[in-house]
GROMACS .gro file of C-alpha atoms in nm:
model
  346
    1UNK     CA    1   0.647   2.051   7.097
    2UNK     CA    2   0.367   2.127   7.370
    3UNK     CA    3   0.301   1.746   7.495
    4UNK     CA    4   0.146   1.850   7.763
    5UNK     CA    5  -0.166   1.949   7.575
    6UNK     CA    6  -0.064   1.762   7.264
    7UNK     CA    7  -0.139   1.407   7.463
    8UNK     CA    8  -0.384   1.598   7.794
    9UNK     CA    9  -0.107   1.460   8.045
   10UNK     CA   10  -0.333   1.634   8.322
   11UNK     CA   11  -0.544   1.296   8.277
   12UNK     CA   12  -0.210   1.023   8.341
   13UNK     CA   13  -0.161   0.983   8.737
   14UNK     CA   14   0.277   0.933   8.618
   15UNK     CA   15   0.490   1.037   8.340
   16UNK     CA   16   0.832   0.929   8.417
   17UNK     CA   17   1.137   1.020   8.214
   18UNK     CA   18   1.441   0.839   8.316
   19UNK     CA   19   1.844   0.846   8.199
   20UNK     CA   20   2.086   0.674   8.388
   21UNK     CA   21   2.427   0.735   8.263
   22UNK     CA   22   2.617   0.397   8.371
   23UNK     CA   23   2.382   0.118   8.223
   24UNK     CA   24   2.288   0.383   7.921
   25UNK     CA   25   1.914   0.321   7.991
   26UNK     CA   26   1.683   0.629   7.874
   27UNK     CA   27   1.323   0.519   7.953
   28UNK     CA   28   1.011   0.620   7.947
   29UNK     CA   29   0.739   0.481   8.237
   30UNK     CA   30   0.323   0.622   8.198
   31UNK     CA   31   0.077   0.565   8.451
   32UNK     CA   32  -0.233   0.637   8.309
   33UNK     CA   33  -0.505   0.507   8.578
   34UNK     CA   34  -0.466   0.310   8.889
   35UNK     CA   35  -0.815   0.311   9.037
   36UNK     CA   36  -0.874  -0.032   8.922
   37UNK     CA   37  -0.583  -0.195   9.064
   38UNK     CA   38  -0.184  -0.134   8.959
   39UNK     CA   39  -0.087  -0.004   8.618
   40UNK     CA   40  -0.026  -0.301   8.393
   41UNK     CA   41   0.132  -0.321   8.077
   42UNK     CA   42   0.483  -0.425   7.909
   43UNK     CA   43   0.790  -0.277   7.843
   44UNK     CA   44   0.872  -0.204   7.459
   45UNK     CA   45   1.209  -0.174   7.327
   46UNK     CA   46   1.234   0.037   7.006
   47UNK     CA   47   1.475   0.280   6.834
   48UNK     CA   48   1.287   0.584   6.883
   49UNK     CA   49   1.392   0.898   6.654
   50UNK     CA   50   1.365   1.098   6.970
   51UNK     CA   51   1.268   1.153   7.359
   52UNK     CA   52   0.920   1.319   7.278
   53UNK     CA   53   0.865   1.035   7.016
   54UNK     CA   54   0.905   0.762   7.276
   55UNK     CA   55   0.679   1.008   7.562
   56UNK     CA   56   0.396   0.954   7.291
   57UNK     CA   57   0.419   0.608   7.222
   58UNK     CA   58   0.422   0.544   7.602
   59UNK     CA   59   0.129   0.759   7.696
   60UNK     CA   60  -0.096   0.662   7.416
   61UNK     CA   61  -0.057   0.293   7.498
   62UNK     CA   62  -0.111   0.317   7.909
   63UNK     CA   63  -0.426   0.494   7.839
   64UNK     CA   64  -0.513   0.211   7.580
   65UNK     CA   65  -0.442  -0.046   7.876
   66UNK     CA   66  -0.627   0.102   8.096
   67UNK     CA   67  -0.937   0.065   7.859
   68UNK     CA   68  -0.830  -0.237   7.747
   69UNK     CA   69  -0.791  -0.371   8.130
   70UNK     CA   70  -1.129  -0.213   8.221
   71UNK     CA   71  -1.318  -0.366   7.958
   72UNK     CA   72  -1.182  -0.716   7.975
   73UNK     CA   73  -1.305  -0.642   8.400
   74UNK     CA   74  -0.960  -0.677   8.514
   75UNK     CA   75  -0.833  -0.556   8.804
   76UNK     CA   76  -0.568  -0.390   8.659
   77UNK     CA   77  -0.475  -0.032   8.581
   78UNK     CA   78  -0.286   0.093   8.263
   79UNK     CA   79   0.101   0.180   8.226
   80UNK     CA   80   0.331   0.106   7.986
   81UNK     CA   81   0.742   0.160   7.960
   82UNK     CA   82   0.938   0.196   7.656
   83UNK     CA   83   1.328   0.172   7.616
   84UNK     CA   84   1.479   0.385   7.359
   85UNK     CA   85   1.731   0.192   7.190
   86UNK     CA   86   1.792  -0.100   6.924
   87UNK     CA   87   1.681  -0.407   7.038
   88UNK     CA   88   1.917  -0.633   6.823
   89UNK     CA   89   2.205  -0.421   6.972
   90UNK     CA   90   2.178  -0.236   7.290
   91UNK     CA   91   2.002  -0.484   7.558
   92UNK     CA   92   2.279  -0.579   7.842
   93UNK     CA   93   2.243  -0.701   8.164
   94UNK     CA   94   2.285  -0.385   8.350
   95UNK     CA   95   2.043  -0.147   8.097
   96UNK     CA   96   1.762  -0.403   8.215
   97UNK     CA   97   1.823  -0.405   8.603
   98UNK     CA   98   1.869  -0.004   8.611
   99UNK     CA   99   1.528  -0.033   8.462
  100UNK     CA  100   1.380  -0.318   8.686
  101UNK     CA  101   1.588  -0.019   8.988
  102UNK     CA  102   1.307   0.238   8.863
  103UNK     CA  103   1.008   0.013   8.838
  104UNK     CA  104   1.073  -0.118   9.225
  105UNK     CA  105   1.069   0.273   9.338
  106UNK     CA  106   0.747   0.297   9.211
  107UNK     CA  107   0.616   0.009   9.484
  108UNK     CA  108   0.392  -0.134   9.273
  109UNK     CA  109   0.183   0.104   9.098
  110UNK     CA  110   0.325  -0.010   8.743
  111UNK     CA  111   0.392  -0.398   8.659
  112UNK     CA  112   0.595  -0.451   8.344
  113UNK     CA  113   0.671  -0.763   8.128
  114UNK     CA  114   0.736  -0.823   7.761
  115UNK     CA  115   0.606  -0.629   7.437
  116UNK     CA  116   0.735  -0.541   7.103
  117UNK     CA  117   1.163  -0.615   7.133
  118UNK     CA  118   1.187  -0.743   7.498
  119UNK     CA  119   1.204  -1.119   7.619
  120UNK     CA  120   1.152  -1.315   7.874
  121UNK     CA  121   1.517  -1.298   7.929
  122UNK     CA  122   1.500  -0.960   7.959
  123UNK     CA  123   1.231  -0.988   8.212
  124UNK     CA  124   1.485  -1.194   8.406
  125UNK     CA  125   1.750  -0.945   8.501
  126UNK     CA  126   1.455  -0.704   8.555
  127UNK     CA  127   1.338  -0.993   8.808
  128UNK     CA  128   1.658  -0.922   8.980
  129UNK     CA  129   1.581  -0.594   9.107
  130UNK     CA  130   1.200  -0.577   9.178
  131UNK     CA  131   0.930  -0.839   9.207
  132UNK     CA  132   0.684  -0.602   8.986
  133UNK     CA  133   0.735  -0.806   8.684
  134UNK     CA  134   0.562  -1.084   8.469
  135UNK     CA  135   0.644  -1.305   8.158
  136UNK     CA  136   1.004  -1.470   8.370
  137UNK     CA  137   1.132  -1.757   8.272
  138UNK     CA  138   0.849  -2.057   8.329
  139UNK     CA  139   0.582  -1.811   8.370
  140UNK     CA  140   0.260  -1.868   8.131
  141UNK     CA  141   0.365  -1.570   7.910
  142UNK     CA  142   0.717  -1.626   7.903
  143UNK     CA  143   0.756  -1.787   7.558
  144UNK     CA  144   0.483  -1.592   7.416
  145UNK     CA  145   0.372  -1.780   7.216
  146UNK     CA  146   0.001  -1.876   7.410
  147UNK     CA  147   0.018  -1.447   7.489
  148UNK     CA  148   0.008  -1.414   7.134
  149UNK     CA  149  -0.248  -1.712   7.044
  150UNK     CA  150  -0.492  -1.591   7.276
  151UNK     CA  151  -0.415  -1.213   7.121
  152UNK     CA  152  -0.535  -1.377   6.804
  153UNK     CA  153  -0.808  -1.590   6.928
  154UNK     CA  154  -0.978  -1.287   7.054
  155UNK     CA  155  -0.949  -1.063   6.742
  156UNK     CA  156  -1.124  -1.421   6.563
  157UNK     CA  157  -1.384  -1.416   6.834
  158UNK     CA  158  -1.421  -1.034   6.710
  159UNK     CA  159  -1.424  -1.103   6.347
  160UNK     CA  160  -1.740  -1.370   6.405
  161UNK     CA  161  -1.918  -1.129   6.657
  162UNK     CA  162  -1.887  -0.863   6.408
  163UNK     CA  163  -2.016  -1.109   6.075
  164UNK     CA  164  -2.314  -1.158   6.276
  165UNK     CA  165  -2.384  -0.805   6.372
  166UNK     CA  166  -2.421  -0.775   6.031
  167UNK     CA  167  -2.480  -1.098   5.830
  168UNK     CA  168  -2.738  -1.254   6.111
  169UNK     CA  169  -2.466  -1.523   6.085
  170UNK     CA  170  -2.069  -1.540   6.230
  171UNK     CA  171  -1.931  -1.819   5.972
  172UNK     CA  172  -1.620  -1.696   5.789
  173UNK     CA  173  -1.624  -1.966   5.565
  174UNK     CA  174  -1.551  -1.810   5.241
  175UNK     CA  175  -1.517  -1.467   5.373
  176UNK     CA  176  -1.234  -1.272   5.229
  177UNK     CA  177  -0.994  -1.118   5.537
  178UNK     CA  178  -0.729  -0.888   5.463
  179UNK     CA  179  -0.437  -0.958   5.750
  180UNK     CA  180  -0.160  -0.697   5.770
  181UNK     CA  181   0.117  -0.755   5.998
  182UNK     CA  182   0.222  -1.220   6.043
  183UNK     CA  183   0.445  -1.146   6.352
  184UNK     CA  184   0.322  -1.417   6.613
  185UNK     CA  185  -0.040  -1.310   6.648
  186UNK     CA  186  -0.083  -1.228   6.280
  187UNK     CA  187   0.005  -1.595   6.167
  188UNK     CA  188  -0.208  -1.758   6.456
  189UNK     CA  189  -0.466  -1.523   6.355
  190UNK     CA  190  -0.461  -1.676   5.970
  191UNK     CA  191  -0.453  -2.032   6.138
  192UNK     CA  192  -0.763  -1.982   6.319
  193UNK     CA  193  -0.912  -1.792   6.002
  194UNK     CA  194  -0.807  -2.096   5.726
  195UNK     CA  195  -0.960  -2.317   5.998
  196UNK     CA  196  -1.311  -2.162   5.936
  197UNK     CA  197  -1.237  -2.170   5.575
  198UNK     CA  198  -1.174  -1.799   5.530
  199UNK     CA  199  -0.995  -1.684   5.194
  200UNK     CA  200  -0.702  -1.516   5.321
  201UNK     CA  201  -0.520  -1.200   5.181
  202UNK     CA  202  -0.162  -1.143   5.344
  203UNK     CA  203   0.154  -0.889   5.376
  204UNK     CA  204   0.432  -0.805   5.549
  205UNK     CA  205   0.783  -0.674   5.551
  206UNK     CA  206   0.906  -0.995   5.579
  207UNK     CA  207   0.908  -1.215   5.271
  208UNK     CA  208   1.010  -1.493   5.485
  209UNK     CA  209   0.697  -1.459   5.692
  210UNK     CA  210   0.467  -1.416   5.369
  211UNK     CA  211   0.590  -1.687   5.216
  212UNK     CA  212   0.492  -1.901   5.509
  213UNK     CA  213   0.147  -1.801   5.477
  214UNK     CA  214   0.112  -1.854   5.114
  215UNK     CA  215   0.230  -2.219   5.155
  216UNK     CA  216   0.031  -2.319   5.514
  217UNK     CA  217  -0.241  -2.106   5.461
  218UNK     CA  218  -0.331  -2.080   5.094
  219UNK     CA  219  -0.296  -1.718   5.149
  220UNK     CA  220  -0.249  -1.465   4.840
  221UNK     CA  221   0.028  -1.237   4.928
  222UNK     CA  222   0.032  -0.844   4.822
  223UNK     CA  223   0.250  -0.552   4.900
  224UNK     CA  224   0.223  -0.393   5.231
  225UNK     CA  225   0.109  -0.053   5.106
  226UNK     CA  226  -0.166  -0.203   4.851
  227UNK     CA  227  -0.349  -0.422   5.158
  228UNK     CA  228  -0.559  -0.165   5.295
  229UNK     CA  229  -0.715  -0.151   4.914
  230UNK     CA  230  -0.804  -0.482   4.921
  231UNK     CA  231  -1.178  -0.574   4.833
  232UNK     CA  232  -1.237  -0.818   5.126
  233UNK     CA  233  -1.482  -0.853   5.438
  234UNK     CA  234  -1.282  -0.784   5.685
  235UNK     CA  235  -0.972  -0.569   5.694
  236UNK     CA  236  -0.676  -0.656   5.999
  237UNK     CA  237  -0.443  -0.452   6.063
  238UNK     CA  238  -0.194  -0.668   6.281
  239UNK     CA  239   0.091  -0.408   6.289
  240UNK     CA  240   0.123  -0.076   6.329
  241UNK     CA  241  -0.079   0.185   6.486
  242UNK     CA  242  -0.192   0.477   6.344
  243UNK     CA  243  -0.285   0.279   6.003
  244UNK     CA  244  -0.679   0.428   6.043
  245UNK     CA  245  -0.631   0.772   5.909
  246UNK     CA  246  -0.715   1.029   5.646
  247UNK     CA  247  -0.511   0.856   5.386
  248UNK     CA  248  -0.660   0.517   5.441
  249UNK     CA  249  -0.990   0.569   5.504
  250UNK     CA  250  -1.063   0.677   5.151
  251UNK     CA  251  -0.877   0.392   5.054
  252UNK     CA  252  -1.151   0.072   5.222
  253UNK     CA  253  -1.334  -0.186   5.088
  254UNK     CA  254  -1.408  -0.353   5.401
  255UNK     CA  255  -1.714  -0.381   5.531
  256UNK     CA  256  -1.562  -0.462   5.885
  257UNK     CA  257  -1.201  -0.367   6.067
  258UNK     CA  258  -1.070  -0.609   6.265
  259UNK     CA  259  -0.756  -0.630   6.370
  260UNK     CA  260  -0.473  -0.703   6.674
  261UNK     CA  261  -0.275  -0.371   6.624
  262UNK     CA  262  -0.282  -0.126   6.911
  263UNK     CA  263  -0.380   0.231   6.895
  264UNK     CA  264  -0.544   0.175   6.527
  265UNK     CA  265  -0.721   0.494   6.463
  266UNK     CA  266  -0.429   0.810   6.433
  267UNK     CA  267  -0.678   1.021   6.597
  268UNK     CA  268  -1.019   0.951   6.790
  269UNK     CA  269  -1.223   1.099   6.499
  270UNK     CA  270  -1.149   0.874   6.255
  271UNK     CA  271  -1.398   0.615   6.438
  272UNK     CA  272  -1.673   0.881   6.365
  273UNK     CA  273  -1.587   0.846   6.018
  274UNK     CA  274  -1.576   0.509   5.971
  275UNK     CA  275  -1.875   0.495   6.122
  276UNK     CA  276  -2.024   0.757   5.875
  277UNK     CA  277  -1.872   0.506   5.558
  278UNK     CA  278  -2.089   0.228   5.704
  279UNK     CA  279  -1.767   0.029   5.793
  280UNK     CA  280  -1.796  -0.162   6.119
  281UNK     CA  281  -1.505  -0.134   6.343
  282UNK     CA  282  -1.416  -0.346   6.619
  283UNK     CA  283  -1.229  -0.106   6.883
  284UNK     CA  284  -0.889  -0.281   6.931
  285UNK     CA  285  -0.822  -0.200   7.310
  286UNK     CA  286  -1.174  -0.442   7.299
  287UNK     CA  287  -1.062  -0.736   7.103
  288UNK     CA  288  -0.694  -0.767   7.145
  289UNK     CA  289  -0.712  -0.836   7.509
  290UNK     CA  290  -0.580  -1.189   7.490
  291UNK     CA  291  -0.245  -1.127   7.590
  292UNK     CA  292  -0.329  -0.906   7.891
  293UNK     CA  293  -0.609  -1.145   7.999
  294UNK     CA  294  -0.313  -1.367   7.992
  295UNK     CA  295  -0.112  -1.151   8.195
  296UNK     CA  296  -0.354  -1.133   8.483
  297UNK     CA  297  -0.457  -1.527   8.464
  298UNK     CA  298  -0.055  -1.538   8.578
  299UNK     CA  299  -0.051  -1.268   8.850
  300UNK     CA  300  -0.357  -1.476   8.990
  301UNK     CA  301  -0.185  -1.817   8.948
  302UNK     CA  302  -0.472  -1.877   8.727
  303UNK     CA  303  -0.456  -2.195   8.466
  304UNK     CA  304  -0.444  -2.157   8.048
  305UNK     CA  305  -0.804  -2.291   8.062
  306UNK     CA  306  -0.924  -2.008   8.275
  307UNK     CA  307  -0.752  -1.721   8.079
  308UNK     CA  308  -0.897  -1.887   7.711
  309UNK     CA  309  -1.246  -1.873   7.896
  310UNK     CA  310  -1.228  -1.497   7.996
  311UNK     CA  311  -1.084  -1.418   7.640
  312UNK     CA  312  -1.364  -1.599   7.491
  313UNK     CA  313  -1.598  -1.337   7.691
  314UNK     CA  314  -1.464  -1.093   7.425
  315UNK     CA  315  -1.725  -1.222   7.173
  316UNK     CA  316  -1.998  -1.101   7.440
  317UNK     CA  317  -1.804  -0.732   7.512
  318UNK     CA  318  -1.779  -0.670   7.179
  319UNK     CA  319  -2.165  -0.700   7.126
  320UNK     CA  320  -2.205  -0.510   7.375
  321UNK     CA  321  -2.013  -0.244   7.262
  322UNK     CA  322  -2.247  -0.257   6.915
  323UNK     CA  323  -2.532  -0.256   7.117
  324UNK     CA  324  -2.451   0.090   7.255
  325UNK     CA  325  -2.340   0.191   6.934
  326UNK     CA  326  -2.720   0.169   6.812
  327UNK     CA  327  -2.868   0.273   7.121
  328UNK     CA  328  -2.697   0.548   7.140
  329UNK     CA  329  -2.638   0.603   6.763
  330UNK     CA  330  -2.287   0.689   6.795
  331UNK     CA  331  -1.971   0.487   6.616
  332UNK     CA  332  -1.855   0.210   6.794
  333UNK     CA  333  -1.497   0.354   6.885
  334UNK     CA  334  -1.713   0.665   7.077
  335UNK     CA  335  -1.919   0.332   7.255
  336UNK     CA  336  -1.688   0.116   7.329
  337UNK     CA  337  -1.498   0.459   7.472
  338UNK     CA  338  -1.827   0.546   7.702
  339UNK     CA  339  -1.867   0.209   7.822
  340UNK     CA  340  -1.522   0.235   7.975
  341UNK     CA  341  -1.590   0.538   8.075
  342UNK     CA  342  -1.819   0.434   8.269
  343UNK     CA  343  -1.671   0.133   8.404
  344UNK     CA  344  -1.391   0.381   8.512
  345UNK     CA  345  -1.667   0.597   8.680
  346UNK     CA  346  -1.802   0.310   8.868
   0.00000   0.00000   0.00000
């Protein structure tokens, strides 16, 4: 496998591949930009099939936080680590402070914290060996659970921002959403959408989690691989990446995607042609900032207050972001792309 011009490392400032034989720890650490400020974003723990699987997970999401940073006008960078191994069997004390060993060599230019299959806990023994860390025990995105309400609050800002881009009017009272994915930002996502009186359309792998959303949330439940086909306003993908691709395109009846999932579209293109189906996307890196504007509010000592006002600016990026779109008559994942771009330029 060619990664180098499979994922155009030239453009990532880091691409660190580490194995250290006593703790077991084989990591991956991506730099992607530092010209804004230190590369931020968390360290994922997953049971990748192999090295080069976890390289493109890691670079594909520290480019996304870069964007994502730059956009939400952070002073932040974009990196992200990922931890081969199981997270319900391999974490120990020792695999986390080889890893918190690495991230101090680096002297700053990558802060990690939490993200899919680490905890705060985790972030503790990482503490131990380097002060380049967020979400410790007490911090403001320890638990989680106000990361991943703010995650959602954003994506609901999105949803409105995008009804009145095309309705002239943001109420999702009655609308029909389609939410795949009820880990902790998918089900505070359907709270805030039953709220407005949304009619809510719901799956997951987990019954348990379904169920819960049928019962709170008056939710109808469906199988994961029919929710994409839904007929509904708004489509969310809340889970995986990738789920924007050949196969599903076809597959819409959405008028707008919406949704807290990173790295959405499986390649760059597929904006262009959701575009071309008249389907109105709202670029994720754009609206699923909560949880790093959350992340920066606590490197600044800033309050909860403060970091819901900056992720309620998302409403007013994400117009933006149409606005170019028209302007320049290009899709709205090429806009939102140039506007960074730009920002990055600056």
């Amino acid at each position: 496998m060619d990664l180098r011009s499979l994922l155009n490392l030239d453009d990532y400032e880091r691409l660190e591949v580490i194995h250290d034989a006593r703790s077991g720890l084989t990591a991956v650490i991506a730099i992607h930009s530092t010209k804004l400020g230190p590369g931020l974003g968390g360290c994922r723990m997953w049971n990748y099939p192999s090295v080069e699987d976890a390289i493109i997970d890691a670079v594909r999401l520290a480019r996304g936080m870069t964007y994502k940073s730059a956009m939400a006008e952070l002073p932040f960078g974009g990196g992200k680590a990922v931890i081969i191994g199981d997270p319900g069997k391999d974490k120990n004390e020792r695999l986390f402070r080889a890893f918190g060993r690495f991230i101090d060599r680096l002297q700053g230019e990558y802060i990690t914290g939490m993200d899919v299959g680490t905890t705060s806990a985790d972030m503790d023994w990482v503490f131990q060996e380097t002060r380049y860390v967020t979400d410790i025990s007490g911090s403001l995105g320890a638990a989680g659970t106000f990361t991943a309400d703010m995650t959602a609050y954003g994506v609901f800002l999105a949803m409105k921002a995008s009804l009145n881009r095309l309705d002239g009017s943001e109420s999702l009272s009655g609308k029909v959403v389609a939410v795949q994915g009820l880990g902790k930002v998918g089900m505070f996502l359907c709270r805030y959408l039953a709220l407005a009186g949304a009619k809510l359309v719901v799956a997951d792998l987990n019954d348990e989690l379904v169920r819960k959303a049928v019962q709170q949330y008056g939710a109808r439940a469906v199988g994961a691989d029919l929710i994409a086909h839904e007929l509904c306003d708004i489509y969310s993908p809340c889970a995986l990446g990738g789920i924007i691709n050949d196969a599903s395109i076809p597959q819409l009846q959405c008028r707008i995607v919406a949704g807290a999932a990173n790295n959405q579209l499986a390649e760059e293109r597929h904006g262009d042609v959701l575009h071309q189906r008249g389907i109105l996307y709202a670029p994720d890196y754009v609206i699923n900032a909560g949880g790093i504007i959350v992340t920066a509010a606590e490197l600044n000592d800033n309050s909860p207050s403060y970091a819901r006002s900056r992720v309620e600016q998302i409403y007013r990026t994400l117009t933006n972001v149409f606005d170019w779109s028209d302007k320049h008559g290009v899709s709205t994942a090429k806009a939102a792309n140039q506007l960074t771009e730009q920002l990055l330029g600056e």
